[in-house]
Structures are given as structure tokens and as C-alpha cells.
XYZ file of C-alpha atoms in Angstrom:
763
model
C 182.119 60.408 98.585
C 181.741 62.510 101.623
C 181.690 61.425 105.170
C 177.915 61.625 105.487
C 177.338 59.508 102.383
C 179.516 56.730 103.808
C 177.702 57.056 107.106
C 174.289 56.720 105.439
C 175.345 53.526 103.632
C 176.734 52.054 106.858
C 173.477 52.823 108.628
C 171.477 51.194 105.806
C 173.591 48.008 105.997
C 173.344 48.034 109.766
C 169.575 48.391 109.572
C 169.395 45.567 107.045
C 171.446 43.345 109.328
C 169.250 44.231 112.272
C 166.090 43.531 110.247
C 167.576 40.184 109.096
C 168.550 39.242 112.643
C 165.110 40.176 113.934
C 163.455 38.104 111.231
C 165.702 35.150 112.091
C 164.791 35.493 115.754
C 161.106 35.719 114.870
C 161.343 32.551 112.793
C 163.159 30.801 115.671
C 160.514 31.952 118.128
C 157.764 30.715 115.829
C 159.526 27.337 115.552
C 159.916 27.183 119.332
C 156.273 28.060 119.829
C 155.315 25.267 117.496
C 157.527 22.821 119.429
C 156.008 23.966 122.713
C 152.532 23.528 121.258
C 153.481 20.018 120.096
C 154.918 19.056 123.486
C 151.895 20.526 125.223
C 149.605 18.457 123.047
C 151.638 15.335 123.846
C 151.612 16.148 127.569
C 147.878 16.609 127.463
C 147.587 13.252 125.718
C 149.721 11.601 128.392
C 147.690 13.318 131.100
C 144.613 11.771 129.557
C 146.069 8.222 130.070
C 145.857 7.421 133.810
C 148.983 5.980 135.379
C 149.958 4.773 138.863
C 153.205 6.551 139.644
C 153.960 5.215 143.134
C 152.821 2.468 145.513
C 153.192 2.966 149.271
C 152.531 -0.101 151.448
C 152.650 2.006 154.636
C 154.772 -0.606 156.390
C 154.790 0.928 159.882
C 151.089 1.790 159.902
C 150.037 -1.661 158.723
C 152.460 -3.456 161.045
C 150.934 -1.730 164.073
C 147.428 -2.877 163.171
C 148.662 -6.462 162.600
C 150.720 -6.919 165.802
C 153.883 -6.818 163.671
C 155.442 -3.532 164.752
C 158.372 -5.287 166.482
C 159.799 -6.640 163.232
C 162.965 -4.701 162.380
C 162.199 -5.054 158.660
C 159.250 -2.711 159.146
C 161.335 0.113 160.604
C 164.118 0.181 158.043
C 164.554 3.192 155.747
C 162.332 1.638 153.116
C 160.073 -0.408 155.344
C 159.129 -3.924 154.333
C 155.441 -4.725 154.889
C 154.838 -7.494 157.454
C 151.182 -8.355 158.061
C 149.016 -11.274 159.183
C 146.467 -13.291 157.310
C 142.905 -12.608 158.326
C 143.905 -9.010 158.889
C 143.842 -6.007 156.572
C 146.439 -3.601 155.270
C 146.285 -0.213 153.584
C 147.953 0.811 150.311
C 148.375 4.347 148.966
C 148.460 4.677 145.186
C 149.741 7.965 143.774
C 148.429 8.601 140.229
C 149.169 11.205 137.600
C 145.523 12.241 137.573
C 142.264 11.645 139.341
C 140.262 8.610 138.166
C 136.656 7.470 138.427
C 136.584 3.774 139.343
C 132.835 3.432 138.831
C 132.621 4.879 135.328
C 135.974 5.756 133.846
C 138.628 3.221 134.826
C 139.104 -0.403 135.829
C 141.725 -1.225 138.483
C 142.747 -4.782 139.388
C 145.177 -5.978 142.037
C 147.014 -9.296 141.743
C 148.615 -10.885 144.814
C 150.938 -13.733 143.874
C 152.665 -16.433 145.942
C 155.282 -18.784 144.551
C 156.452 -19.469 141.014
C 153.101 -20.470 139.522
C 150.356 -18.627 141.404
C 146.882 -20.109 140.856
C 143.637 -18.779 142.324
C 141.997 -22.122 143.106
C 145.114 -23.316 144.936
C 145.082 -20.287 147.190
C 148.368 -18.910 145.878
C 146.847 -15.993 143.962
C 144.308 -13.316 144.765
C 142.724 -11.192 142.020
C 140.805 -8.144 143.231
C 138.603 -5.778 141.247
C 138.704 -2.338 142.819
C 135.078 -1.457 142.152
C 134.918 1.660 144.273
C 132.996 0.034 147.141
C 133.759 1.420 150.578
C 132.981 -1.668 152.711
C 134.638 -5.079 152.966
C 131.853 -7.597 152.498
C 133.446 -10.928 151.544
C 134.030 -13.995 153.731
C 137.092 -14.111 156.007
C 138.706 -16.754 153.781
C 138.589 -14.589 150.637
C 140.594 -11.673 149.327
C 138.684 -8.397 149.381
C 139.381 -4.702 148.788
C 137.640 -1.417 149.447
C 138.346 2.222 148.700
C 139.349 3.874 151.970
C 140.059 7.260 150.402
C 140.072 8.958 146.985
C 141.397 12.516 147.124
C 142.633 13.928 143.853
C 145.620 11.938 142.709
C 145.861 9.856 145.915
C 143.890 6.610 146.050
C 143.879 4.686 149.362
C 142.841 1.034 149.381
C 142.261 -1.398 152.238
C 142.949 -5.064 151.413
C 141.605 -8.067 153.335
C 143.899 -11.123 153.499
C 142.227 -14.569 153.598
C 142.586 -16.451 156.874
C 143.804 -19.455 154.872
C 146.533 -17.632 152.908
C 149.931 -19.378 152.746
C 152.621 -17.755 154.874
C 155.733 -16.297 153.332
C 156.566 -13.703 150.684
C 153.821 -12.368 148.427
C 154.216 -9.944 145.493
C 151.666 -7.517 144.104
C 150.945 -6.422 140.538
C 148.202 -4.102 139.289
C 146.392 -3.378 136.051
C 144.838 0.030 135.306
C 142.906 0.671 132.095
C 139.916 2.612 130.770
C 136.545 0.906 130.913
C 135.884 2.040 127.332
C 136.252 -1.103 125.204
C 137.341 1.061 122.259
C 140.234 2.653 124.160
C 143.712 2.272 122.689
C 145.772 -0.584 124.133
C 148.472 1.904 125.084
C 146.080 3.284 127.689
C 146.481 0.021 129.702
C 149.073 0.007 132.497
C 150.496 -3.159 134.074
C 152.716 -2.487 137.082
C 154.647 -5.238 138.835
C 155.701 -3.845 142.191
C 158.992 -5.286 143.505
C 158.041 -4.903 147.182
C 158.123 -8.156 149.170
C 155.062 -8.550 151.389
C 155.434 -10.938 154.342
C 152.143 -12.565 155.321
C 152.190 -14.516 158.603
C 149.938 -16.774 160.670
C 147.477 -14.849 162.825
C 146.838 -16.218 166.340
C 144.690 -13.097 167.026
C 142.092 -14.103 164.425
C 139.495 -16.647 165.570
C 139.182 -18.070 162.049
C 142.904 -18.820 161.778
C 143.957 -22.410 162.554
C 146.610 -20.988 164.904
C 144.094 -18.915 166.901
C 145.033 -18.586 170.571
C 142.271 -16.977 172.644
C 144.265 -15.693 175.651
C 146.061 -12.373 175.123
C 148.792 -13.142 177.670
C 149.457 -16.459 175.905
C 149.785 -14.698 172.543
C 152.219 -12.243 174.092
C 154.295 -15.072 175.550
C 154.254 -17.608 172.721
C 154.316 -15.248 169.714
C 155.749 -11.887 170.790
C 158.281 -12.684 173.542
C 161.758 -12.666 172.023
C 163.671 -13.870 175.101
C 162.888 -17.022 177.053
C 164.388 -19.849 179.064
C 165.428 -23.387 178.246
C 165.810 -25.836 181.149
C 168.861 -28.104 181.171
C 170.552 -30.661 183.398
C 169.203 -33.215 185.840
C 166.478 -32.857 188.425
C 166.029 -30.104 189.533
C 166.897 -28.500 186.209
C 168.605 -25.154 185.588
C 166.900 -22.532 183.429
C 169.167 -20.931 180.849
C 168.171 -17.752 179.019
C 167.888 -17.925 175.240
C 167.418 -15.043 172.814
C 164.886 -16.163 170.224
C 165.138 -12.818 168.412
C 162.297 -13.543 165.991
C 161.977 -9.848 165.131
C 165.600 -9.435 164.063
C 165.962 -8.404 160.418
C 167.639 -11.756 159.641
C 165.071 -14.013 161.328
C 162.039 -13.650 159.051
C 163.957 -13.870 155.734
C 165.834 -16.900 157.063
C 162.577 -18.572 158.129
C 161.047 -18.081 154.685
C 164.273 -19.325 153.093
C 163.908 -22.576 155.047
C 160.405 -23.109 153.670
C 161.671 -22.426 150.149
C 164.544 -24.892 150.509
C 162.310 -27.528 152.039
C 160.379 -28.163 148.834
C 157.065 -27.847 150.683
C 154.320 -27.098 148.168
C 153.378 -23.440 148.172
C 149.696 -24.199 148.674
C 150.565 -26.255 151.810
C 152.295 -23.320 153.482
C 149.028 -22.077 154.921
C 148.644 -25.244 157.015
C 150.475 -25.104 160.369
C 150.575 -28.912 160.421
C 152.816 -29.081 157.350
C 154.715 -25.901 158.160
C 155.658 -27.044 161.682
C 156.635 -30.495 160.432
C 158.822 -28.848 157.808
C 160.454 -26.634 160.443
C 161.356 -29.738 162.477
C 163.023 -31.113 159.342
C 164.837 -27.990 158.172
C 166.378 -26.829 161.458
C 168.675 -29.901 161.377
C 171.023 -30.507 158.459
C 170.788 -34.283 158.176
C 168.675 -34.537 155.023
C 168.588 -31.239 153.220
C 171.338 -28.808 154.246
C 169.204 -27.325 156.995
C 170.369 -24.863 159.611
C 172.393 -26.817 162.190
C 174.889 -29.659 162.255
C 174.444 -31.788 165.351
C 177.409 -32.960 167.412
C 177.227 -34.517 170.867
C 180.806 -35.201 171.847
C 184.345 -34.321 170.913
C 186.035 -31.176 169.715
C 184.204 -28.194 168.241
C 187.315 -26.435 166.917
C 185.925 -26.122 163.389
C 182.745 -24.444 164.598
C 181.026 -23.075 167.702
C 180.472 -25.290 170.743
C 176.726 -25.697 171.440
C 177.177 -24.249 174.939
C 178.531 -20.963 173.526
C 175.368 -19.928 171.676
C 173.238 -17.388 173.519
C 170.415 -17.311 170.993
C 169.255 -17.954 167.453
C 170.205 -14.724 165.654
C 173.880 -15.421 164.962
C 173.018 -18.955 163.870
C 170.420 -17.797 161.338
C 172.643 -14.949 160.120
C 175.530 -17.327 159.500
C 173.238 -19.807 157.756
C 171.895 -17.160 155.370
C 175.269 -15.530 154.671
C 177.279 -18.715 154.164
C 174.463 -20.688 152.546
C 175.448 -23.870 154.364
C 174.714 -25.558 157.711
C 176.128 -24.015 160.890
C 178.342 -25.980 163.289
C 177.285 -27.061 165.974
C 174.000 -27.748 167.733
C 172.541 -30.001 170.396
C 168.927 -30.511 171.371
C 168.364 -27.181 173.159
C 170.014 -25.293 170.277
C 167.809 -27.084 167.726
C 164.768 -26.265 169.865
C 165.805 -22.634 170.356
C 166.191 -22.068 166.614
C 162.951 -23.930 165.827
C 161.156 -21.714 168.332
C 162.523 -18.618 166.605
C 161.377 -19.789 163.170
C 157.902 -20.686 164.455
C 157.375 -17.346 166.204
C 158.838 -15.391 163.274
C 156.199 -16.953 161.007
C 153.462 -16.235 163.571
C 153.058 -19.815 164.786
C 152.709 -19.910 168.614
C 155.522 -22.002 170.052
C 157.384 -22.767 173.257
C 160.416 -24.810 174.288
C 159.862 -27.927 176.435
C 162.470 -29.870 178.434
C 161.882 -33.521 179.369
C 163.960 -34.844 182.274
C 164.912 -38.527 181.821
C 163.847 -38.637 178.197
C 163.573 -42.063 176.579
C 164.870 -42.790 173.090
C 162.866 -45.832 172.015
C 164.267 -47.288 168.801
C 161.846 -50.163 168.176
C 158.377 -48.813 169.127
C 158.236 -51.142 172.127
C 157.323 -48.325 174.572
C 160.062 -49.734 176.778
C 163.713 -48.982 177.393
C 165.195 -52.450 177.565
C 168.305 -53.311 179.578
C 169.838 -56.793 179.257
C 171.943 -58.749 181.753
C 173.712 -62.069 181.677
C 172.877 -64.923 184.028
C 175.117 -63.415 186.742
C 173.410 -60.031 186.623
C 176.085 -58.190 184.668
C 174.780 -55.635 182.190
C 175.213 -56.669 178.567
C 173.765 -53.939 176.334
C 170.814 -51.625 175.990
C 169.311 -53.605 173.134
C 168.475 -57.252 172.541
C 171.539 -58.719 170.766
C 170.607 -60.801 167.748
C 171.689 -61.459 164.189
C 170.283 -58.141 162.964
C 171.773 -56.124 165.809
C 174.915 -57.936 167.048
C 176.274 -54.860 168.815
C 173.096 -54.377 170.779
C 172.825 -50.688 169.855
C 169.429 -49.298 170.639
C 167.378 -47.761 173.421
C 168.752 -45.071 175.679
C 167.624 -42.531 178.255
C 168.811 -38.959 177.830
C 169.352 -37.091 181.086
C 167.296 -34.354 179.484
C 165.972 -33.668 176.026
C 164.490 -30.485 174.578
C 161.867 -30.029 171.868
C 159.028 -27.619 171.018
C 155.296 -27.355 171.458
C 153.348 -25.548 168.728
C 149.740 -24.400 168.983
C 147.209 -25.129 166.254
C 143.887 -26.664 165.368
C 143.967 -30.267 164.085
C 141.115 -30.649 161.603
C 142.704 -33.937 160.453
C 142.048 -35.472 163.899
C 138.878 -35.907 165.957
C 137.577 -32.918 167.888
C 139.561 -32.189 171.023
C 142.978 -33.103 169.645
C 144.003 -29.572 168.734
C 145.967 -27.188 170.944
C 149.566 -27.984 171.846
C 151.419 -30.314 169.502
C 154.986 -31.576 169.968
C 157.617 -31.167 167.254
C 161.281 -32.137 167.571
C 164.040 -30.704 165.362
C 166.815 -32.819 166.921
C 167.645 -35.640 164.472
C 167.063 -38.903 166.372
C 164.888 -41.189 164.250
C 163.495 -40.799 160.736
C 159.803 -40.249 160.053
C 158.531 -40.831 156.521
C 162.171 -41.278 155.552
C 163.332 -37.875 156.866
C 164.722 -36.597 160.159
C 161.565 -34.838 161.280
C 159.146 -35.309 164.141
C 155.608 -34.105 164.806
C 153.316 -32.379 165.180
C 152.126 -34.950 167.728
C 148.950 -34.033 169.573
C 149.293 -33.779 173.361
C 145.875 -35.356 173.731
C 146.834 -38.319 171.540
C 150.066 -38.777 173.506
C 148.231 -38.561 176.830
C 145.662 -41.140 175.712
C 148.179 -43.499 174.084
C 146.497 -43.273 170.681
C 149.422 -44.352 168.535
C 147.441 -44.358 165.288
C 147.098 -40.580 165.145
C 149.577 -38.545 163.127
C 152.376 -37.515 163.499
C 154.971 -39.567 165.460
C 152.804 -40.042 168.534
C 154.491 -43.395 169.430
C 157.955 -41.851 169.541
C 156.966 -38.891 171.733
C 154.820 -41.123 173.954
C 157.854 -43.318 174.649
C 160.004 -40.242 175.351
C 157.747 -39.208 178.234
C 156.238 -42.445 179.513
C 158.175 -45.584 178.531
C 158.823 -48.281 181.114
C 162.409 -49.282 181.867
C 162.440 -53.086 181.603
C 165.299 -55.312 182.771
C 165.868 -58.667 181.066
C 168.144 -61.530 182.088
C 169.565 -64.372 180.052
C 167.514 -67.533 180.464
C 167.881 -70.473 178.051
C 164.417 -71.728 179.008
C 162.683 -68.469 178.032
C 161.039 -68.105 174.608
C 163.445 -65.422 173.386
C 166.411 -66.399 175.541
C 165.667 -63.651 178.084
C 163.265 -63.492 180.998
C 161.720 -60.260 182.241
C 163.141 -59.407 185.641
C 161.537 -56.108 186.565
C 159.925 -52.973 185.229
C 160.442 -49.390 186.440
C 157.300 -47.472 185.569
C 158.208 -44.021 186.887
C 161.775 -43.242 185.816
C 161.097 -41.872 182.319
C 159.557 -38.431 181.935
C 160.304 -37.397 185.494
C 159.306 -33.801 184.801
C 158.479 -31.705 181.731
C 159.231 -27.997 181.998
C 158.559 -24.887 179.965
C 158.653 -21.178 180.692
C 155.653 -19.818 182.577
C 153.537 -17.166 180.890
C 154.562 -13.639 181.774
C 157.441 -14.410 184.140
C 161.209 -14.325 183.563
C 163.602 -14.599 186.478
C 167.267 -13.626 186.279
C 168.616 -16.725 188.048
C 169.193 -20.199 186.615
C 168.115 -22.389 189.577
C 164.931 -22.053 191.546
C 162.776 -19.114 190.637
C 159.107 -19.014 189.766
C 159.301 -18.709 185.974
C 158.905 -22.402 185.100
C 155.715 -24.294 184.338
C 155.463 -28.008 184.986
C 153.546 -29.323 181.961
C 153.997 -33.045 182.729
C 150.277 -33.669 183.094
C 149.633 -32.364 179.582
C 151.704 -35.253 178.252
C 150.569 -38.070 180.543
C 148.246 -38.801 183.475
C 149.764 -38.723 186.993
C 152.606 -41.243 187.276
C 151.441 -44.513 188.828
C 147.756 -43.736 188.389
C 145.329 -46.145 186.783
C 144.846 -43.723 183.886
C 148.598 -43.691 183.236
C 148.697 -47.485 183.030
C 145.671 -47.500 180.747
C 147.484 -45.097 178.433
C 150.433 -47.457 178.028
C 148.260 -50.552 177.743
C 146.194 -48.817 175.054
C 149.346 -47.950 173.159
C 150.896 -51.389 173.654
C 147.953 -53.104 171.943
C 148.922 -51.267 168.743
C 152.578 -52.369 168.771
C 153.786 -55.959 168.452
C 157.089 -55.138 170.165
C 155.288 -53.474 173.057
C 152.819 -56.322 173.570
C 155.667 -58.719 174.364
C 157.127 -56.621 177.192
C 153.804 -55.576 178.691
C 152.339 -59.098 178.586
C 155.169 -60.848 180.416
C 155.091 -60.546 184.201
C 158.218 -59.889 186.245
C 159.635 -63.163 187.591
C 162.232 -62.016 190.089
C 161.768 -62.823 193.753
C 162.246 -59.407 195.301
C 162.746 -60.053 199.004
C 165.736 -57.710 199.271
C 165.056 -54.063 198.473
C 167.715 -51.703 197.214
C 167.716 -47.931 196.912
C 170.231 -45.416 195.641
C 170.381 -42.191 197.637
C 169.546 -39.295 195.326
C 171.856 -36.329 194.856
C 170.146 -33.298 193.363
C 173.325 -31.392 192.552
C 176.667 -30.309 193.975
C 178.713 -27.166 193.369
C 181.788 -27.747 191.277
C 184.821 -28.062 193.556
C 182.885 -29.914 196.292
C 183.277 -33.598 197.190
C 180.348 -36.054 197.202
C 179.506 -39.680 198.048
C 177.434 -42.359 196.319
C 175.383 -44.447 198.748
C 173.228 -47.529 198.211
C 170.949 -49.036 200.859
C 170.045 -52.719 201.031
C 167.292 -54.152 203.260
C 166.524 -57.829 203.725
C 162.739 -58.105 203.935
C 162.695 -61.903 204.245
C 162.992 -64.249 207.224
C 166.175 -65.810 205.851
C 169.711 -64.544 205.524
C 170.741 -63.127 202.156
C 174.173 -62.748 200.585
C 174.459 -59.573 198.566
C 177.045 -58.516 195.976
C 177.114 -54.774 195.225
C 179.172 -52.847 192.697
C 179.038 -49.041 192.842
C 180.294 -46.929 189.941
C 180.425 -43.239 189.126
C 181.216 -41.839 185.730
C 180.898 -38.667 183.735
C 178.189 -38.764 181.114
C 176.981 -36.802 178.165
C 173.493 -35.429 178.532
C 172.290 -37.998 175.990
C 173.090 -40.717 178.522
C 176.163 -41.897 176.628
C 179.040 -42.678 179.026
C 182.120 -40.449 178.893
C 184.666 -41.647 181.475
C 184.749 -43.835 184.586
C 185.465 -41.784 187.713
C 185.493 -44.361 190.502
C 184.330 -47.882 191.358
C 183.976 -50.027 194.474
C 182.572 -53.504 195.124
C 181.584 -55.364 198.270
C 179.939 -58.573 199.453
C 178.107 -58.830 202.735
C 175.483 -60.935 204.473
C 172.137 -59.486 205.526
C 170.438 -61.164 208.431
C 166.620 -61.325 208.377
C 165.153 -57.773 208.409
C 168.644 -56.249 208.492
C 169.634 -53.112 206.587
C 173.128 -52.030 205.474
C 174.624 -49.273 203.347
C 177.629 -49.024 201.051
C 179.160 -45.649 200.229
C 181.663 -44.545 197.609
C 183.349 -41.214 198.372
C 184.276 -39.128 195.321
C 186.601 -36.167 195.941
C 186.848 -33.175 193.598
C 190.340 -34.206 192.512
C 188.956 -37.474 191.129
C 186.028 -36.213 189.095
C 187.018 -32.751 187.830
C 189.201 -33.670 184.863
C 186.730 -36.305 183.692
C 183.718 -33.992 183.409
C 182.349 -33.264 179.949
C 179.738 -30.799 178.687
C 176.940 -30.083 181.178
C 179.170 -31.599 183.929
C 176.792 -34.480 184.563
C 177.699 -37.463 186.733
C 175.960 -40.835 186.638
C 175.844 -43.126 189.682
C 175.138 -46.812 189.052
C 174.589 -49.622 191.549
C 174.687 -53.278 190.415
C 173.210 -55.499 193.122
C 172.716 -59.276 193.128
C 171.262 -61.638 195.722
C 173.019 -65.025 195.557
C 170.250 -67.137 197.088
C 167.470 -65.917 194.747
C 169.511 -64.738 191.708
C 167.614 -61.483 191.985
C 169.524 -58.748 190.151
C 168.847 -55.043 190.626
C 170.381 -52.116 188.793
C 169.768 -48.609 190.046
C 171.089 -45.421 188.551
C 170.755 -41.710 189.044
C 172.244 -38.716 187.333
C 172.979 -35.295 188.750
C 174.631 -32.101 187.613
C 177.808 -30.598 188.992
C 176.681 -26.991 189.030
C 178.560 -23.814 188.193
C 178.111 -20.303 189.577
C 175.688 -17.946 187.864
C 177.037 -14.849 186.165
C 176.102 -11.621 187.921
C 174.826 -9.027 185.435
C 174.313 -5.420 186.588
C 173.478 -2.108 184.920
C 175.618 0.752 186.243
C 173.739 3.669 184.651
C 170.236 4.673 183.705
C 169.337 3.312 180.260
C 168.097 6.019 177.872
C 167.414 5.767 174.142
C 170.455 6.808 172.128
C 172.709 7.274 175.165
C 175.468 4.884 176.282
C 175.197 3.033 179.566
C 177.503 0.511 181.201
C 176.709 -3.076 182.118
C 178.915 -5.183 184.361
C 179.380 -8.962 184.098
C 181.142 -10.846 186.895
C 181.568 -14.131 188.780
C 183.982 -15.823 191.200
C 186.032 -18.725 189.836
C 185.116 -21.649 192.158
C 188.105 -23.750 191.038
C 191.667 -23.671 192.399
C 193.012 -23.549 188.846
C 193.318 -20.810 186.228
C 190.622 -20.532 183.565
C 192.080 -20.155 180.078
C 190.751 -19.429 176.570
C 187.955 -17.398 178.147
C 185.122 -16.011 176.007
C 182.180 -13.839 177.071
C 179.117 -13.581 174.815
C 176.683 -10.694 175.414
C 173.270 -10.550 173.767
C 169.978 -8.724 174.192
C 167.392 -7.940 171.497
C 166.561 -4.233 171.523
C 169.782 -3.481 173.387
C 172.638 -5.026 171.443
C 173.323 -7.574 168.768
C 175.299 -10.660 169.881
C 178.902 -9.765 170.772
C 181.714 -12.260 171.355
C 184.441 -10.840 173.637
C 187.760 -12.665 174.278
C 188.725 -12.398 177.963
C 191.943 -12.598 179.986
C 192.737 -15.727 182.011
C 190.920 -15.943 185.345
C 193.141 -17.173 188.228
C 191.934 -19.856 190.617
C 189.436 -18.655 193.243
C 189.675 -15.135 191.743
C 186.980 -12.896 190.357
C 186.237 -12.102 186.724
C 184.719 -8.716 185.848
C 183.956 -7.001 182.549
C 182.157 -3.742 181.768
C 180.488 -3.225 178.411
C 179.111 0.020 176.961
C 175.683 -0.384 175.337
C 173.641 2.173 173.376
C 169.930 1.212 173.251
C 167.962 2.312 170.189
C 164.387 2.077 171.491
C 162.434 2.390 174.692
C 160.888 -0.479 176.620
C 161.822 -3.386 178.885
C 164.507 -5.707 177.565
C 166.664 -8.571 178.828
C 170.453 -8.491 178.691
C 172.037 -11.950 178.901
C 175.536 -13.369 178.812
C 177.391 -16.678 178.758
C 180.966 -17.411 179.793
C 183.051 -20.323 178.549
C 186.620 -21.399 179.088
C 188.605 -24.579 178.582
C 188.240 -25.461 182.256
C 184.755 -24.145 183.044
C 181.861 -24.137 180.592
C 178.371 -22.756 180.282
C 178.104 -20.043 182.936
C 175.206 -17.701 182.263
C 173.300 -14.771 183.721
C 170.850 -12.019 182.860
C 169.246 -8.797 184.001
C 166.133 -6.891 182.969
C 166.821 -3.418 181.550
C 164.200 -0.663 181.382
C 165.071 1.857 178.656
C 163.346 5.251 178.863
C 162.921 7.935 176.212
C 164.670 10.570 178.356
């Protein structure tokens, strides 16, 4: 076979192979085309079934229209919707295809609250998206309208009922064809995991928390820094960071409601919500937020004086899932204020100077003496109370006012209501107090809920002195009654003002007359007499007249305050107003005291006996140098002066007391640079040690919402009479006016504080 023959055969085989390969490729292409056709048909079928692909709750947009733009949850990467009941919010639904809501498809929205949402209990809203473009239902109903329908984007506006419970809501939706013969696979049920926070709405006139004045809403709902007054008269204002917009505050507040066991349907009523807050902020019954401690060491926790605000407390509570150590009344009130404002409930902190703790609903603080005029106890000793433990007067006590309507009471009893989160006495078996209507307290109407008798006694009880007398019905005769000592002044922060200093200033509001008529007025006496008629224990004290012959008058010279390191004197004046001589025994004592009125340590004591001629006046003084009192001071550095006076000829016994605060210097807080968003600036914190001794174990706490989260900074020892100075770099993240505050504590000197306003600009 020649070369060409072999070549021809090779070409034939090659052509056959090529033809075979081509045919294989053609078959493969035909198979692929068939697969493409099949997938196309399936895709077209899927395209025919409408589906919601994405839900956008437009957190920032909706927050702005609901006065919720300050909440940090809104501004996070995936913003959490925070809105108010009675308001509206917009939702964008992205679909795989355009739909016709009037003819082609049915769309329902389900808003669910709690474990078992039910429409008639107000914990579920079911909305048919009919395609209407106007909201036309009542303010207390759910409603929805189509705000936009462009291609595959459907925009809905939802109306929230003004009675909706506050807390976390979840949304689900159902989309299906209106054709009753459509396949069940054409129905879509989507349960969106987004948590929707719905809050009270003081801007809405139909809401039971409605507050008509805009400046009041700004102060009592939106202000995240305030002041809490402490100490004796005149009190010192201490800054407190409420921080209700912090990303921990709102989740923690809702967690408290969940742990409380409050029925979900009751969480739309500010009466029950505020009462629950007063219960859950203390840990006595139900592992609430704070453990109270009023004396002793705080080594296993944080001393109450070291807290600068509520944020760290709530963060620790949520992270550790157990109560935080430790709190006292102003800390309880500060945290309660944060929770109220976070949930949209208008609230403020109130301080009562000389606050009575009435244990037996007598509307009196009873002090008992033996036949010689010596003090026995603060309660009537008997078989049921042999130790005589009972009534007391706190040098100051702090609670909260909350604003709401009271449809459960007669008209006119809404507005400010007192709640108290400090665990003092149980109410309905739990450590909770309020809401007690200011109007009911002021009128002495003890029958109105909640806890009006207790709060009434706190602000307006009489201090009654009893003396042993075997001829008296109960073994004690009523000597005298002080009608003006309790509730000396009630203070809260004034709307719109915030001064940097602690003493003086113009940022306090005296709200005493909201709680009681003017002291000593006829109306004030009528209030107590009205209340006394509804209490058996009170009727006894108010019915009995004073029997003492008071022809010698005594007075204790008031001391408002002294600066720590200074000396002071206690002075009592005695004046014989009779025409006969009088022999007087006087005992003067000074002692350190806790702010609850409980004694801490005796500082000094002196006694004297002298004769007063007719119309004569004499004084007795007890000097107290710094070296005597310093080491015996406890928290708040309060000193109590007591004078025991007895007239031999008449057996008249008089006890006078007064309490004052040994004050500390304010911290000086300064900004050293211009504050600009995203750029560091320096702040300086300083003070002069007023003591001749070195301050040890020093800690500075810096806080300021919008500027910095709370920072705890260990400091070097501060020598006696020397200065302390610290500079801190701060990087603000947003523009506006903020408040930077600090507290300083050491083993030797506690509870120094200061603040400064900081204006942060964009550039």
C-alpha cells in the first residue's frame, strides 16, 4: 500500500472521529438546552409565586419621627426599631415581583407581644393590607396603609394603638393569592426575627402618660443627665448619669418587666408598670437590680457613693444575671429613673429632707422617755416589740415622681405620682411603693391607692414625744408634738437648667407644696386630721393633747454645714418665761450618723445644771474640734446634735436635735481643647485636699453620655493639703451639648464630685 492510500484511510478515520465528536457535542448541547428550558420553566413558575424577600424597618427614619433618635440601638449597624405607641412607623417590603393587593394578593401583618399573643387582650394586632392609602381607624387600634408601591418595593405605614403594652414586639406576615383555588405552596408565612421596641408616648394626647409641655417632655423623658440632692439642709446637688439611651438601658428595662411576672396585657398601664419598676430595682423579693446596704464594708461590691450613674449598674446586672452590690436610696432612685425614662414614662428624682419612716401607720414619729426624761426608744416597747424598734427620721431620702393619668381615681388625681424603689416596708407583701397620687397625699386621702399613708407620713408626720406615766391609759403620756420637723424641703431638678456646682445654684425646684399645704397652715392640719380619722393608731396620738407645762423654752442653734477640717460648736439656749426660778438639767451630745438617721459613733458629750431666774436666758456650748470628729465620720459625713433638757420643778422634758453635713470640696472639671466629633480632646479633673493627712486608695470615675462610657481610674495617693490633678483624653462620637461628670473617692475622703458642660461641634 502506497503512501497516499495510507493517508486516505487516516483522513477517513479522522473525519469519522470528528463527525462522532461533533455528534456527541450536538447531543450534549441538546441535553443542556433541555435542562435550561426546564430550569427556565421552573424559574418562571417561582416568579409567578409572590414572595417577600426582605423586610426593612427603617430604624433611623422611624426613630426620628417618634422622638427616639437618641437610642443607641437605633444607630447600630443593623438598627433596632424603637418607636412609641400612638405613633406610626414605616416598613419597606422587597418582593420578588410586583403584586396587586386589591385583586391579586392578600397580605396580612401580625404583631405579637409575649408568649401567647391574643387580640382581645391587646397583645396581638392583625392587619389586612388592603391597599388603602389613608389611616382611618381609631387611635387605640392597629391600622396600616400603603405609603408606596413601586415595582418590587412595597412601603407600608403602620399605626400603633395608644394602649399597646410597652416592650418587645415581633412581626410576622402572610402573603398568598386571593384565588381560593391557588395551590397551598403559593402561600408564604414569614416570621421576622427583628425585635421592635414600643414605648410609652408622652407626646400623644391619647396616651395615659401624655405630658402637654414640650420643655417638660424634654426634661423628664429625654434628658439623660440630672441631679440628685443629698445631705442636710441646705442640700447638695450631685450629678447623676441616667443614660436611658445607652444600648444596655432599654434591653435591661424590658428584662426587668419580664422577670417581674407582670402580665403582658398589664404592661400598657403606667400604674402597674411603675409599681413593678419600684419592686424590681431592689433585690429583696425577686433578684432585682440592686442590693441595698446602709453601713459597713463594701469590699465585695461597689460602695454606693462611687456610682456616677445607672449604666454600669444595668450592664453588670444584665451580664452577670444577678443583683448588683450595692445601692442606697439615691442609687435606687437613679436607676428607677433610668428605667422609667427608657420605657418612655416621664420621671424625675425627688429628695425629701428629714424624711419620716412610719412603721405603724400612725402618721407620727414617736419618741419615748422614762419618768426622768431620758430617751428610751423610738417605738413603744411592749410584748410584741420588746426592743422598741420602729419609727425613724432619715436625714434625707430619695424617691421618684412619675407622670400619668389615674383613671382608677377620681378626676384631678392624675399627674405626678410618687414611687419608691428603696426597700423600706412591704406593700401587698412585696417591697414596692406607689404610685401614690400627689393630690391624694396633699389632701390626706389615705384610702386611695397606692401606699398614700406611707408617703404622707414621709413628708408630713408629726414628731410626738411620750413620757412614762403609770396613770396614763397606755403607760405613757403625750408630752409634746413637733409639727414642722418632717418634710422640711422636697427638691427636684428644675426644668431646663443644670448647674456645674453642688451647692447653691439655680437648678433646683422646691416641690414641697405639691406634697403638702404650707407648713403650719390650717389646710396642712386638716390634711393630717383627715388622714388620722382613717387610722386607729393615728387617732390616738392626734386626739391626746400635750400635757407638759412649757414655761421654759429651749432652742438648738442650727448649723447649716461646715467644711471638713474646720471646728464647730453645738449651742443650746434656755429661757425662763415664768415668774419663778427654774432648775434646768441639760445634756448636749454630738455624734456621727448615717443618712438614715441611725447613729454611728459618739463624738462628744457635755452636761450641766444651772438655775434660771425669772425671765433669764442662758446658753450652753459644746466645742467640737476637727481632731475629735474626723475619724468618726461615716458616709455622707453627717453629724447629729442632740440636746436633752429637763426642768426639775415642772418635770418638763425637751429633746431637740439637728443634723448637718460636713462638706467636701467640689471637683473642678475643665476642658482644655475644642471638642470636635471624632477628634481627641483633653479634660482636666482637680481639687485641693482639705485635710492634713494623705488620701489613699484613690479612685476617679469619669462618665458622660455621648462623650464617654463610665471609666474607673485608680489614682496615686494625694498628700495632705496638696492638689490632685488628672487629665483624660476623650473622643466624642456625635455633635451636641453634653455633660462630663466625675466622682472621687478615697479611704479618707469620700464622695467628691464635679461636672462641666461640653459642646461638641462637627468641625
